[in-house]
């Protein structure tokens, strides 16, 4: 109790210092002095040199616009060649401005310091990107679905926008933007902006994004993309060979938008389209405004993984509309989004589907907690200067964050909690927020209005305490309990694997079945499972992600060729890292095997994926 009280104090004491949690130690920018309010890009996409070349004009808002004398603008860059900087000193009059680039930092890149004659309204920067830009993947035709045209896509979150545009790369700053993009003719350019369903591949495109966004939501993709509508305001962009399968799998997108609007108010971004990328896309999905980027690995034929779309769509409220001010408060983006995602799934696919997904997610969280140090098990993370913001990308932010909101929902009831959450989105729309902002809102709008339901100490245990609070009620699912029973019958020899009726199992049931297998399962037992269910070679990444590590640990070598093929084909970090990790932990022979496969696969991986696999294999080097 004493401990909880101390936690309660520390969580709420920070309210008084609200501004400090908003500070972003992962950016060189000084938003308290000056902010970018609009950005005009003019870029050429050059596949031959794998570079973007062009200009950006930043419109600036100074905190103290009347102050006279020289001024400085500090921007974030990473591997950018800065060719010229100009300041606007009058209507249409530009004057050269001196600039320096700071020392490169492995994670933060280099600061660009621009010396200005005064608090000018705009600066113009001519620059080009590096072929190794961490936020861009340049793909040769051979790695695409058509095999005929090259393809480019960006991934700016968390701090990779600075590798393709010099800007204030912090989620505490929002700007509108416009862009002119020139590509080879025949290729389509798309951005996190006003993509037109009827656009023709002329090679010269103009975009506008009138709603202000943080830098990590800046996005571009270029390729042989075709469009099919799902509804008047939603549709799918993809390479032709995947388009129809994607349209079938994601047919419920409009129903999901409508379900979210019914809960949390109007969709504020006009269109909502999906862009299906090649399997090397390093994430499941990325919530780029108006155009979520999506891995093709969730197109499994039975819609069992479309919660990914619910997730990226949910970000249109939690994350894109109401944005974490710094990556320390990542749970405000991802925990809220995982909560909203599950509400959408429940509405569109039913309570049992939603429950199964929660059981699987909560098991994943428990597993993740086993290997995280206590200070990283909290929702409101401490500042980590010099650290990588992507270290916050784990189940604590996502699933513990979601579970906290489920806890509040259970205590206050949906009649109260749903309007509360809607009000949070409404009152903070197009703003960046901290955990302290949420705690203040929570106390004012929920705890104080409904006294006696939840205590400060209970809240503090979720926000600032490690592990799972004892107020966490685990999700349950009847279908997954049936899976448990079947697994037990098989392990106890009461049935053969073939004797289990799996004819109606969907992904979550397979995942749950595999996760419940004992650690000492033998290769012989896996042979029986594989014979009955043909898991080796599965096209389903969620199953592959669990099955292959089990085969590695049991020494079931029959799975190796398919395992290697999977690692060569898929670049989604979440799916392949567990397999590399299992190999790296197993034996020297397995490590050699892992390095060989990585060497073959690396050219097709995104720079982000390549770096994480490399780091994992280096950590296990003999
Ligand atoms: N915004 C994230 C992806 C992300 C997080 C990229 C941090 C870079 C840094 C996206 O919304 C996401 O959470 N994707 C998940 C899918 C989801 C269903 C859990 C993923 O990619 O696995
Ligand atoms: Zn997310």
XYZ file of C-alpha atoms and ligand atoms in Angstrom:
645
model
C 0.000 0.000 0.000
C 2.844 2.380 0.856
C 4.346 1.615 -2.524
C 1.110 2.319 -4.356
C 0.754 5.567 -2.495
C 4.227 6.620 -3.547
C 3.415 5.722 -7.121
C 0.207 7.690 -6.936
C 2.128 10.682 -5.728
C 4.788 10.433 -8.368
C 2.278 9.972 -11.180
C 0.205 12.959 -10.170
C 3.059 15.164 -8.994
C 4.202 15.373 -12.598
C 0.953 17.150 -13.481
C 2.433 20.345 -12.103
C 5.346 20.005 -14.513
C 3.090 19.274 -17.489
C 5.420 20.948 -19.967
C 8.408 18.746 -19.210
C 6.778 15.531 -20.413
C 6.099 17.319 -23.695
C 9.819 17.870 -24.264
C 11.095 15.614 -26.985
C 14.616 14.389 -26.406
C 14.632 12.697 -29.818
C 14.609 15.905 -31.818
C 17.054 18.787 -32.151
C 14.205 21.190 -32.911
C 13.315 24.036 -30.565
C 9.547 24.286 -30.922
C 9.311 26.621 -27.945
C 11.077 29.238 -30.144
C 9.731 28.552 -33.610
C 7.396 26.078 -35.310
C 6.896 24.932 -38.860
C 3.231 25.537 -39.707
C 3.265 24.571 -43.381
C 5.588 22.730 -45.686
C 5.764 22.907 -49.491
C 7.724 20.055 -51.058
C 8.959 19.833 -54.635
C 10.661 16.480 -55.199
C 11.990 14.383 -58.041
C 11.990 10.633 -57.522
C 15.078 9.131 -59.123
C 15.202 5.333 -59.134
C 18.557 5.274 -60.934
C 20.373 6.984 -58.052
C 17.849 5.943 -55.395
C 17.459 9.520 -54.267
C 14.853 12.191 -53.810
C 16.051 15.579 -54.965
C 14.403 18.910 -54.626
C 13.277 21.601 -52.285
C 11.198 22.226 -49.256
C 9.772 25.575 -48.184
C 8.941 25.807 -44.495
C 6.517 28.458 -43.285
C 7.478 29.491 -39.762
C 5.638 30.766 -36.707
C 7.931 32.405 -34.155
C 7.049 32.472 -30.478
C 8.334 36.026 -30.370
C 7.837 37.399 -33.899
C 8.526 41.026 -32.986
C 12.017 40.387 -31.626
C 14.745 41.866 -33.802
C 18.264 40.747 -34.617
C 19.615 37.507 -36.074
C 17.752 34.296 -35.402
C 18.448 30.584 -35.665
C 16.365 27.729 -36.983
C 17.391 24.225 -35.905
C 16.067 21.302 -37.934
C 16.557 17.537 -37.852
C 18.322 15.729 -40.685
C 19.792 12.304 -41.219
C 22.018 11.428 -44.171
C 20.774 14.441 -46.149
C 22.941 16.468 -48.515
C 21.957 20.090 -47.961
C 22.752 22.059 -51.105
C 21.424 25.545 -50.425
C 19.371 27.373 -47.821
C 17.503 30.608 -48.428
C 15.437 32.876 -46.222
C 12.434 34.831 -47.464
C 13.196 38.460 -46.739
C 10.273 40.034 -48.589
C 7.431 39.238 -50.980
C 9.046 36.718 -53.345
C 12.545 37.826 -52.333
C 14.948 35.134 -51.191
C 18.355 35.593 -49.694
C 21.002 32.958 -49.081
C 21.344 31.867 -45.479
C 24.403 30.282 -43.884
C 24.004 26.876 -42.298
C 26.010 24.235 -40.484
C 25.435 20.540 -39.936
C 26.165 19.090 -36.503
C 27.981 15.866 -35.693
C 26.085 12.761 -36.834
C 24.443 10.801 -34.045
C 23.631 7.128 -34.646
C 19.992 7.608 -33.644
C 19.235 11.319 -33.916
C 21.060 12.119 -37.148
C 22.524 15.610 -37.516
C 21.164 18.958 -36.496
C 20.911 21.555 -39.263
C 21.470 25.021 -37.850
C 20.369 27.838 -40.141
C 21.472 31.409 -39.420
C 18.734 33.850 -40.341
C 18.843 37.640 -40.687
C 15.742 37.873 -38.501
C 12.506 36.072 -37.681
C 11.697 35.409 -41.336
C 8.380 33.907 -42.394
C 9.833 31.179 -44.558
C 12.985 29.265 -45.427
C 13.725 27.275 -48.570
C 16.128 24.322 -48.524
C 17.498 22.529 -51.574
C 18.634 19.020 -50.719
C 18.925 15.404 -51.761
C 18.524 12.169 -49.861
C 21.025 9.352 -49.512
C 20.417 5.958 -51.188
C 20.639 4.567 -47.633
C 17.959 6.894 -46.200
C 16.556 5.025 -43.196
C 13.005 6.162 -43.936
C 12.871 5.033 -47.569
C 12.883 1.647 -49.218
C 13.858 1.576 -52.875
C 12.838 -1.697 -54.464
C 14.043 -3.022 -57.811
C 11.319 -4.491 -60.069
C 12.336 -8.044 -59.137
C 11.159 -7.537 -55.560
C 7.680 -6.280 -56.481
C 4.497 -8.224 -57.233
C 4.461 -7.388 -60.936
C 8.202 -7.774 -61.319
C 8.083 -5.050 -63.964
C 8.394 -1.643 -62.284
C 10.450 -0.347 -59.371
C 8.783 0.760 -56.177
C 9.497 3.233 -53.396
C 7.852 3.743 -50.047
C 8.573 5.758 -46.930
C 8.254 4.804 -43.266
C 8.690 7.943 -41.188
C 7.670 6.786 -37.723
C 9.263 7.162 -35.330
C 12.122 9.506 -36.371
C 12.877 8.692 -39.993
C 11.078 11.605 -41.687
C 14.347 13.489 -41.138
C 16.062 11.105 -43.557
C 13.960 12.364 -46.462
C 13.010 15.924 -45.481
C 14.915 18.390 -43.280
C 12.290 19.337 -40.693
C 11.303 19.553 -37.037
C 11.003 15.822 -36.541
C 8.954 15.761 -33.363
C 5.322 14.775 -32.778
C 4.845 17.948 -30.749
C 4.824 20.058 -33.935
C 2.045 19.872 -36.550
C 1.990 21.360 -40.027
C -0.100 21.320 -43.174
C 1.689 20.468 -46.396
C 1.588 20.550 -50.151
C 3.806 18.700 -52.584
C 4.749 18.438 -56.206
C 6.267 15.039 -56.992
C 7.805 14.044 -60.289
C 8.370 10.368 -61.085
C 9.147 8.329 -64.182
C 6.000 8.267 -66.371
C 3.803 5.232 -65.798
C 4.398 5.127 -62.051
C 1.802 6.390 -59.580
C 2.810 8.645 -56.688
C 0.712 8.632 -53.517
C 1.105 10.580 -50.306
C -0.510 10.909 -46.886
C -2.669 13.571 -48.522
C -5.494 14.110 -51.050
C -4.879 11.153 -53.372
C -7.389 11.097 -56.225
C -8.960 7.742 -57.042
C -9.038 8.728 -60.731
C -5.408 9.924 -60.901
C -3.572 8.946 -64.068
C 0.105 7.898 -63.985
C 1.424 11.011 -65.731
C 4.602 11.261 -63.690
C 3.745 14.737 -62.346
C 1.606 14.907 -59.209
C 0.372 17.558 -56.841
C -0.822 16.951 -53.307
C -2.310 18.932 -50.496
C -2.785 17.973 -46.877
C -4.979 20.650 -45.308
C -5.203 19.035 -41.865
C -2.102 19.656 -39.720
C -0.057 16.497 -39.062
C 3.081 15.646 -37.107
C 6.204 14.753 -39.104
C 6.015 11.007 -38.464
C 2.832 10.905 -40.551
C 4.480 12.331 -43.638
C 4.454 9.583 -46.247
C 5.111 8.885 -49.903
C 4.916 5.827 -52.128
C 5.672 5.402 -55.819
C 4.964 2.312 -57.864
C 2.720 0.604 -60.367
C -0.311 1.039 -58.122
C -3.908 0.525 -59.260
C -7.044 1.595 -57.440
C -10.368 -0.086 -56.665
C -13.086 1.547 -54.592
C -14.634 -0.088 -51.529
C -17.162 2.703 -50.922
C -17.510 6.337 -52.021
C -14.870 7.426 -49.492
C -12.687 4.325 -49.150
C -10.649 2.195 -51.503
C -7.517 0.187 -52.116
C -4.299 0.976 -53.937
C -2.112 -2.025 -54.737
C -0.041 -3.616 -57.446
C -2.390 -5.360 -59.875
C -1.622 -8.967 -58.812
C -2.715 -8.306 -55.198
C -5.541 -5.846 -55.779
C -8.505 -8.221 -55.998
C -7.452 -10.373 -53.051
C -7.035 -7.206 -50.994
C -10.455 -5.900 -52.033
C -12.054 -9.172 -50.887
C -10.154 -9.353 -47.587
C -10.757 -5.714 -46.635
C -14.338 -5.444 -47.916
C -15.542 -4.399 -44.449
C -13.472 -1.215 -44.295
C -16.450 1.095 -44.782
C -18.387 -0.761 -42.075
C -15.434 -0.203 -39.754
C -15.318 3.532 -40.486
C -19.040 3.777 -39.780
C -18.675 1.786 -36.531
C -15.889 4.065 -35.308
C -17.842 7.184 -36.195
C -20.809 5.882 -34.214
C -18.566 5.529 -31.171
C -16.197 8.482 -31.395
C -17.590 11.026 -33.833
C -17.021 11.889 -37.490
C -14.009 10.738 -39.486
C -12.186 14.025 -40.016
C -9.792 13.218 -42.844
C -12.161 12.953 -45.834
C -10.994 9.835 -47.735
C -9.687 6.630 -46.127
C -7.688 4.446 -48.494
C -5.334 1.500 -48.009
C -2.060 1.015 -49.839
C -0.954 -2.612 -49.973
C 2.836 -2.753 -50.070
C 5.220 -5.620 -50.871
C 5.913 -8.171 -48.121
C 9.144 -6.371 -47.231
C 7.143 -3.594 -45.560
C 8.722 -3.584 -42.072
C 5.444 -3.213 -40.147
C 1.978 -4.666 -40.190
C 0.512 -1.323 -40.948
C 1.267 2.375 -40.710
C -1.480 4.877 -40.091
C -0.417 7.472 -42.657
C -3.338 9.915 -42.762
C -5.934 9.181 -45.473
C -3.753 6.322 -46.720
C -2.786 3.526 -44.328
C 0.211 1.517 -45.522
C -0.513 -2.209 -45.117
C 1.533 -5.413 -45.235
C 0.186 -8.042 -47.651
C 0.909 -10.715 -45.020
C -2.515 -10.195 -43.440
C -4.335 -11.192 -46.621
C -4.959 -14.788 -45.535
C -8.353 -15.386 -47.144
C -10.633 -15.604 -44.088
C -10.505 -12.001 -42.812
C -9.060 -13.277 -39.527
C -6.350 -10.607 -39.501
C -8.350 -7.581 -40.590
C -8.108 -6.162 -37.085
C -4.955 -4.628 -38.549
C -7.187 -2.390 -40.661
C -9.329 -1.623 -37.602
C -6.089 -0.662 -35.840
C -4.739 1.658 -38.516
C -8.176 3.191 -39.022
C -8.540 3.743 -35.263
C -5.383 5.857 -35.381
C -7.443 8.402 -37.353
C -8.785 9.290 -33.886
C -6.091 8.089 -31.467
C -2.698 9.163 -32.745
C -3.348 11.158 -35.875
C -6.002 13.432 -34.365
C -4.797 13.310 -30.750
C -1.051 12.730 -30.854
C 1.554 11.778 -28.274
C 3.714 14.882 -27.753
C 6.827 12.752 -27.324
C 7.611 9.053 -27.718
C 7.672 8.653 -23.911
C 3.881 8.770 -24.128
C 3.613 6.337 -27.031
C 0.887 4.461 -25.121
C -1.436 7.424 -25.766
C -1.163 6.535 -29.452
C -0.978 2.770 -29.373
C -2.840 1.793 -26.194
C -5.825 3.947 -27.141
C -5.649 2.629 -30.680
C -5.552 -1.007 -29.558
C -8.601 -0.292 -27.399
C -10.517 1.374 -30.241
C -9.375 -1.367 -32.634
C -10.950 -4.037 -30.436
C -14.200 -2.083 -30.109
C -14.380 -1.890 -33.909
C -13.710 -5.621 -34.214
C -16.423 -6.357 -31.673
C -18.896 -4.155 -33.560
C -18.159 -5.511 -37.024
C -17.098 -9.131 -36.340
C -18.717 -9.903 -33.013
C -17.824 -10.254 -29.344
C -16.208 -13.698 -29.633
C -13.748 -12.542 -32.305
C -12.884 -9.502 -30.179
C -12.445 -11.695 -27.094
C -10.158 -14.147 -28.897
C -7.979 -11.289 -30.049
C -7.745 -9.943 -26.511
C -6.807 -13.313 -25.031
C -4.011 -13.706 -27.576
C -2.831 -10.118 -27.041
C -2.827 -10.434 -23.253
C -0.813 -13.639 -23.444
C 1.669 -11.726 -25.597
C 1.886 -8.969 -23.003
C 2.563 -11.439 -20.174
C 5.315 -12.976 -22.264
C 6.814 -9.550 -23.073
C 6.799 -8.538 -19.403
C 9.008 -11.511 -18.577
C 11.942 -10.001 -20.423
C 11.447 -6.257 -19.869
C 13.167 -4.451 -16.978
C 10.664 -2.909 -14.494
C 11.315 0.656 -15.627
C 10.138 -0.258 -19.126
C 6.956 -1.943 -17.889
C 5.258 1.390 -17.144
C 2.928 3.301 -19.460
C 4.422 6.748 -18.835
C 8.023 6.048 -19.794
C 10.962 7.980 -18.369
C 13.041 10.096 -20.744
C 15.820 8.165 -22.476
C 18.202 10.727 -23.948
C 20.408 8.995 -26.470
C 18.031 6.028 -26.614
C 16.035 4.827 -29.588
C 12.366 5.893 -29.420
C 11.390 2.646 -31.129
C 12.353 0.823 -27.954
C 8.910 1.919 -26.746
C 7.349 -0.266 -29.446
C 6.297 -3.194 -27.301
C 3.196 -4.755 -25.796
C 3.324 -2.492 -22.743
C 2.325 0.575 -24.776
C -0.134 -1.417 -26.888
C -1.725 -4.032 -24.660
C -1.177 -2.772 -21.142
C -2.359 0.608 -22.443
C -5.458 -0.999 -23.952
C -6.053 -3.031 -20.798
C -5.989 0.137 -18.688
C -8.796 1.582 -20.810
C -10.702 -1.722 -20.579
C -10.312 -1.472 -16.797
C -11.822 2.035 -16.832
C -14.583 0.877 -19.176
C -15.427 -2.000 -16.824
C -15.514 0.225 -13.743
C -17.542 3.095 -15.211
C -19.640 1.213 -17.773
C -19.782 1.926 -21.477
C -22.630 4.447 -21.084
C -20.159 6.654 -19.232
C -16.830 5.597 -20.713
C -17.720 5.863 -24.413
C -18.773 9.544 -24.260
C -15.739 10.229 -22.057
C -13.380 8.884 -24.692
C -15.206 10.721 -27.448
C -14.794 13.945 -25.494
C -11.053 13.272 -25.110
C -10.754 13.046 -28.894
C -12.986 16.068 -29.504
C -11.296 18.354 -26.999
C -7.778 17.463 -28.128
C -8.333 17.152 -31.863
C -5.261 18.180 -33.876
C -3.258 18.612 -30.683
C -0.279 16.843 -29.150
C -0.787 15.519 -25.628
C 1.083 14.005 -22.687
C 0.186 11.397 -20.082
C -0.256 14.272 -17.652
C -2.854 15.848 -19.941
C -4.722 12.565 -19.934
C -4.505 12.145 -16.168
C -5.833 15.659 -15.624
C -8.692 15.002 -18.051
C -9.378 11.634 -16.444
C -9.617 13.118 -12.961
C -11.807 15.991 -14.083
C -14.141 14.153 -16.439
C -14.375 10.709 -14.898
C -12.986 10.245 -11.390
C -14.402 13.496 -9.982
C -17.773 13.123 -11.699
C -18.212 9.510 -10.548
C -16.527 9.398 -7.174
C -15.753 6.166 -5.403
C -15.418 4.013 -8.532
C -11.669 4.205 -9.162
C -8.983 5.480 -6.810
C -5.904 7.537 -7.642
C -3.755 4.670 -6.439
C -5.470 2.261 -8.842
C -4.826 4.644 -11.721
C -1.227 5.175 -10.645
C -0.575 1.435 -10.575
C -1.504 1.267 -14.264
C 0.373 4.394 -15.329
C 3.520 4.272 -13.261
C 3.699 0.770 -11.792
C 5.558 -2.162 -13.351
C 3.855 -5.391 -14.387
C 0.127 -5.922 -14.354
C -1.968 -4.294 -11.621
C -4.224 -6.666 -9.704
C -7.201 -4.701 -11.021
C -6.535 -6.219 -14.470
C -9.346 -8.622 -15.395
C -8.115 -11.167 -17.968
C -10.109 -11.637 -21.168
C -11.732 -15.031 -21.744
C -12.952 -16.766 -24.868
C -15.060 -19.902 -25.118
C -13.533 -20.859 -28.441
C -10.012 -20.581 -27.069
C -10.987 -22.617 -24.010
C -12.103 -25.324 -26.436
C -8.673 -25.115 -28.054
C -7.042 -25.569 -24.635
C -9.169 -28.643 -24.034
C -8.278 -30.132 -27.413
C -4.559 -29.508 -26.887
C -4.699 -31.195 -23.489
C -6.523 -34.225 -24.902
C -3.825 -34.584 -27.537
C -0.921 -34.118 -25.121
C -2.459 -36.691 -22.793
C -2.830 -39.173 -25.618
C -6.633 -39.182 -25.646
C -6.709 -38.166 -29.302
C -4.411 -38.033 -32.276
C -3.684 -34.661 -33.850
C -5.850 -35.648 -36.787
C -8.636 -36.383 -34.345
C -8.925 -32.705 -33.371
C -11.608 -30.934 -35.367
C -9.816 -27.865 -36.670
C -12.010 -27.423 -39.735
C -13.387 -24.105 -38.485
C -10.286 -22.795 -36.734
C -9.156 -19.308 -37.624
C -5.785 -17.663 -37.029
C -6.333 -16.863 -33.346
C -7.189 -20.493 -32.565
C -4.039 -21.757 -34.261
C -1.961 -19.129 -32.521
C -3.439 -20.046 -29.153
C -2.933 -23.752 -29.822
C 0.739 -23.231 -30.640
C 1.423 -20.845 -27.762
C 0.099 -23.384 -25.289
C 2.407 -26.217 -26.396
C 4.894 -27.250 -23.692
C 8.459 -25.947 -24.021
C 9.857 -29.505 -24.171
C 7.721 -30.666 -27.084
C 9.623 -33.175 -29.219
C 10.409 -33.214 -32.918
C 8.372 -36.419 -33.092
C 5.296 -34.632 -31.737
C 5.787 -31.759 -34.166
C 5.981 -34.255 -36.983
C 2.544 -35.510 -36.004
C 1.097 -31.976 -35.806
C 2.653 -31.033 -39.119
C 1.388 -34.180 -40.774
C -2.117 -33.425 -39.593
C -2.220 -29.656 -40.129
C 0.559 -28.825 -42.628
C 1.788 -25.798 -40.718
C 5.181 -25.802 -42.401
C 4.891 -23.584 -45.449
C 1.844 -21.725 -44.100
C 1.097 -18.467 -45.875
C -0.208 -17.072 -42.592
C 2.497 -14.944 -40.986
C 0.944 -15.000 -37.493
C 1.050 -18.791 -37.523
C 4.508 -18.905 -39.118
C 5.820 -16.500 -36.478
C 4.869 -19.008 -33.737
C 5.381 -22.301 -35.533
C 8.912 -21.840 -36.855
C 10.495 -20.912 -33.489
C 8.897 -24.021 -31.991
C 10.378 -26.154 -34.767
C 13.801 -24.603 -34.164
C 13.718 -25.296 -30.426
C 12.559 -28.872 -30.932
C 15.128 -29.567 -33.649
C 12.412 -30.354 -36.197
C 14.550 -29.809 -39.260
C 11.919 -30.735 -41.820
C 10.632 -27.159 -41.475
C 13.938 -25.506 -42.380
C 13.538 -24.985 -46.146
C 10.105 -23.396 -45.673
C 11.368 -21.386 -42.722
C 14.190 -19.980 -44.845
C 11.779 -19.205 -47.643
C 9.545 -17.308 -45.231
C 12.481 -15.232 -43.981
C 13.471 -14.406 -47.534
C 9.986 -13.362 -48.543
C 8.700 -11.426 -45.544
C 10.288 -8.298 -44.088
C 7.727 -7.517 -41.381
C 9.838 -7.247 -38.244
C 7.276 -8.629 -35.849
C 6.966 -11.832 -37.897
C 10.598 -12.572 -38.626
C 12.460 -11.394 -35.523
C 11.089 -14.209 -33.298
C 12.362 -16.739 -35.841
C 15.822 -15.197 -36.072
C 15.901 -14.963 -32.278
C 15.033 -18.653 -31.859
C 17.800 -19.609 -34.285
C 20.318 -17.300 -32.617
C 19.574 -18.759 -29.196
C 19.646 -22.404 -30.270
C 23.147 -23.448 -31.308
C 26.172 -22.335 -33.265
C 24.962 -24.338 -36.262
C 21.641 -22.536 -36.140
C 23.385 -19.174 -35.876
C 25.404 -19.965 -38.982
C 22.188 -20.954 -40.735
C 20.498 -17.704 -39.603
C 23.387 -15.603 -40.914
C 23.280 -17.393 -44.250
C 19.568 -16.824 -44.677
C 19.937 -13.204 -43.579
C 22.647 -12.652 -46.144
C 20.350 -13.887 -48.897
C 17.337 -11.997 -47.585
C 18.957 -8.684 -46.640
C 18.862 -7.023 -50.068
C 15.083 -7.396 -50.019
C 14.654 -6.082 -46.471
C 13.827 -2.523 -45.503
C 16.748 -0.651 -43.859
C 14.849 -0.723 -40.542
C 14.382 -4.496 -40.697
C 17.951 -5.058 -41.839
C 19.260 -3.050 -38.891
C 17.175 -4.932 -36.324
C 18.086 -8.401 -37.633
C 21.737 -7.393 -37.816
C 21.634 -6.127 -34.218
C 20.021 -9.352 -33.063
C 22.601 -11.557 -34.796
C 25.502 -9.361 -33.616
C 24.309 -9.632 -30.021
C 24.620 -13.424 -30.284
C 27.946 -13.431 -32.078
C 30.333 -15.992 -30.543
N 2.178 3.088 -35.773
C 2.375 1.697 -35.734
C 3.633 1.243 -36.415
C 4.916 1.830 -35.859
C 5.115 1.992 -34.501
C 5.933 2.177 -36.710
C 6.308 2.532 -34.018
C 7.109 2.706 -36.232
C 7.304 2.892 -34.882
C 1.192 0.946 -36.332
O -0.039 1.550 -36.112
C 1.133 -0.378 -35.649
O 0.941 -0.390 -34.466
N 1.306 -1.477 -36.382
C 1.269 -2.808 -35.846
C -0.031 -3.475 -36.136
C -1.006 -3.525 -35.042
C -2.232 -4.332 -35.423
C -0.489 -3.918 -33.708
C 2.350 -3.622 -36.514
O 2.977 -3.100 -37.449
O 2.555 -4.754 -36.151
Zn -0.604 1.496 -34.075
